[in-house]
């Protein structure tokens, strides 16, 4: 779009008359012509948000090589190829590195496709006037100057100046965070800097029409809309580092430093102690580096994360960024929006006060009940073709309540048709409809605020009879109204009167007086049935659930108590946005532990809440669905967008998108995240213990001037034999007590929880047993001659190390628990991986030709017995150590 066009659309249209706006946009009440709309589409571009410059596949591919371990591994491969001409070894290393990069790119692309699918689901159509006719067009084809028709249930497709309204209400929570719909009016607004929430003659993109109908002229599209402006700001936001990324970086630095130190020591020991040539020692040091680096770890971690995303996708969680899978497992705080996530986002009748008594919504209520009749008659809800209800959430709840009790409003209104009406407005706080009765008279049905309604009522309906309203009747009604309000119910009153004729002048003064009070109805957006259980599970897991809402304090407190987030009556745990504004960041950071519920909170407060907890070292997950939630979603360690009600901007800012907008899904995802981290830890423990065993074997053998393992042996074990069990460990089922542990916290790492000590002693065990087998083969040879003895010893050393690591994989199923309690064969993928790796080890030793390539010899039954016995010994030894570890933990 040209700069001139951009400048044209920066006027404060809310400060201009309808005629001026139409003239400036060169359009009319009849809309644009088809040809003009096409021309403007070329000038202004499609009405869609700019997703920013997407990375090419090539850029994504090269970004996978930023990992420090990968860089060291590539360097080792290049040196190995140049100095020792080990091209095969170097090629295998590079192949693993490339496979790892490809897998990373594939997963990133899959996540983008999933989000695109969600965007397609939420792309609305718009009803526009073109050439004087009403057409339904895709919202991305709208242009400035288009005349758009709005009615209840529509998503506003672009920024518009309203030119016609009829009881129009628009919910603008996506922009303002205010859940109550805004009643729109025509006219010109004074002032040059009026807030979005106060621009009552404008309608903004991505807001929702909840009531009435209207017409507007499009003034801004795409990135020039208010939504687009925030999307543009969002593109500049920095992303937080994930705990997993930090852990892998720490692991990479640790391994790099350890490898360099050990290789240098080994290099000089070989030269000065064993008088080995510098070139030979350089090759040996490179072999040690290859042995020490877990070549498959980056690829295996990627595979484990990818498997986690597949499990989560089946359980309604779309993961946009792979590390988010694991980060969920370290979550300390889940800050959740109330509406739609903890609740159903569906107003529901819960209580009815009629005939001087309060009853639950599930009670038997006669279809002749006058309160039931009025709430259905004085109602503008419409029925969609599929039978669903369209309209204001409060009114649809009343119609649904009627249907649930056998009151079919369509049939009833057909018998007693509406002949006049007084729409609801915010000043009167009432709505009235007039219906013609069969006897020729007319019923005036009035619903609205109970306190206002009582001022208009002179009689009360009790047991089907109208009586004069006494002070006692009025007090009883007010008492029940207060009682319902304390339960966080939204209360409406119903009243009526019968008149002989419809007045010529249908006004409030004429219709809404001398009424008979019929009853009260209490409604609430009820909590999801599964949410309370999810809150309980989260608390047991040491996670603190926090509720954030734009609703009033009483409503927020009541829902939070019903969910178990706070105890009933715990008013001190609730903080309002106004109270938060009175606190400095320093004071709030000191007191943030005191609050679990935030009421009347605007989206900008969410960033303060997230930052306050992050300063405490907590890992924070934050949910949001509005455009203004996007900065908080970016700030949080895990931003969770809503797949159904969420805006494209909030989804784009998120690390994870809930396909069902359900809080319980978050807790399920946390459990999966914990399982993923636990399995990554098992993989790290398995691979590093194996590599430490290899390093010790090489290092000590060098000190003793033994010639034990060749680079090709180490590569085969690291890349082939170890890889399959390591991947299968990533598919281990969750341990039973996984969600009873406290969160790991931000400062934990892959070595926490006894992993580091296990790696050390298990690596020493593997190295020691391997060297013992080599020494025994030399001491008690089967064949004669140095070459044959050495070939047997080398083969037995190689076979022992490889097979022992396969048996050790069973030990790693749990850090401290006994293998036999965890279950050695629960994971079918693991069982097949062990068999496959065992077969691969056997093939290269037993198959003629292959054993020449790997420089190994055939072993007899006696030698295989030693190899298998030594390999299996790792299981009972580790079981004994675990037994004493458990005794220590109990103390």
mmCIF file of C-alpha atoms in Angstrom, residues 151-153 166-169 183 209-213 373-384 388-400 409-410 413 418-425 428 430-435 445 447 492:
data_model
loop_
_atom_site.group_PDB
_atom_site.id
_atom_site.type_symbol
_atom_site.label_atom_id
_atom_site.label_comp_id
_atom_site.label_asym_id
_atom_site.label_seq_id
_atom_site.Cartn_x
_atom_site.Cartn_y
_atom_site.Cartn_z
ATOM 1 C CA UNK A 151 -26.130 -8.731 13.341
ATOM 2 C CA UNK A 152 -25.945 -10.843 16.504
ATOM 3 C CA UNK A 153 -23.434 -13.669 16.161
ATOM 4 C CA UNK A 166 -30.499 -0.933 16.324
ATOM 5 C CA UNK A 167 -29.882 -2.047 19.920
ATOM 6 C CA UNK A 168 -26.367 -2.979 18.763
ATOM 7 C CA UNK A 169 -24.022 -4.430 21.401
ATOM 8 C CA UNK A 183 -23.824 -0.628 23.625
ATOM 9 C CA UNK A 209 -21.698 -8.715 17.891
ATOM 10 C CA UNK A 210 -23.759 -10.071 20.799
ATOM 11 C CA UNK A 211 -27.040 -8.211 20.375
ATOM 12 C CA UNK A 212 -29.064 -6.206 17.850
ATOM 13 C CA UNK A 213 -27.933 -5.213 14.393
ATOM 14 C CA UNK A 373 -43.093 -17.093 30.130
ATOM 15 C CA UNK A 374 -41.823 -13.519 30.554
ATOM 16 C CA UNK A 375 -38.125 -14.418 30.328
ATOM 17 C CA UNK A 376 -38.841 -16.136 26.997
ATOM 18 C CA UNK A 377 -41.190 -13.477 25.589
ATOM 19 C CA UNK A 378 -39.114 -10.428 26.483
ATOM 20 C CA UNK A 379 -36.176 -11.836 24.552
ATOM 21 C CA UNK A 380 -34.542 -11.225 21.159
ATOM 22 C CA UNK A 381 -32.721 -14.557 20.787
ATOM 23 C CA UNK A 382 -32.845 -16.085 17.296
ATOM 24 C CA UNK A 383 -32.646 -19.727 16.215
ATOM 25 C CA UNK A 384 -29.985 -20.703 13.660
ATOM 26 C CA UNK A 388 -28.389 -23.310 17.939
ATOM 27 C CA UNK A 389 -29.230 -20.058 19.692
ATOM 28 C CA UNK A 390 -27.911 -16.698 18.483
ATOM 29 C CA UNK A 391 -27.983 -13.572 20.599
ATOM 30 C CA UNK A 392 -26.898 -12.003 23.868
ATOM 31 C CA UNK A 393 -25.508 -14.758 26.173
ATOM 32 C CA UNK A 394 -27.898 -13.756 28.963
ATOM 33 C CA UNK A 395 -30.945 -14.009 26.703
ATOM 34 C CA UNK A 396 -29.902 -17.281 25.083
ATOM 35 C CA UNK A 397 -29.540 -18.740 28.599
ATOM 36 C CA UNK A 398 -33.140 -17.835 29.353
ATOM 37 C CA UNK A 399 -34.418 -19.408 26.119
ATOM 38 C CA UNK A 400 -32.399 -22.574 26.799
ATOM 39 C CA UNK A 409 -40.894 -20.165 22.658
ATOM 40 C CA UNK A 410 -41.349 -20.466 18.884
ATOM 41 C CA UNK A 413 -45.020 -16.720 20.243
ATOM 42 C CA UNK A 418 -45.234 -9.877 19.478
ATOM 43 C CA UNK A 419 -46.890 -6.683 18.261
ATOM 44 C CA UNK A 420 -44.729 -4.010 19.886
ATOM 45 C CA UNK A 421 -41.539 -3.651 21.852
ATOM 46 C CA UNK A 422 -39.328 -1.354 23.891
ATOM 47 C CA UNK A 423 -35.697 -2.489 23.370
ATOM 48 C CA UNK A 424 -33.315 -2.662 26.318
ATOM 49 C CA UNK A 425 -31.177 0.370 26.999
ATOM 50 C CA UNK A 428 -33.812 2.229 31.764
ATOM 51 C CA UNK A 430 -35.433 -2.760 31.211
ATOM 52 C CA UNK A 431 -36.777 -4.494 28.099
ATOM 53 C CA UNK A 432 -40.478 -4.874 27.268
ATOM 54 C CA UNK A 433 -42.455 -6.689 24.594
ATOM 55 C CA UNK A 434 -46.206 -6.610 23.883
ATOM 56 C CA UNK A 435 -48.042 -9.797 22.831
ATOM 57 C CA UNK A 445 -43.765 -8.733 29.375
ATOM 58 C CA UNK A 447 -37.582 -8.032 32.306
ATOM 59 C CA UNK A 492 -32.885 -10.396 36.447
#
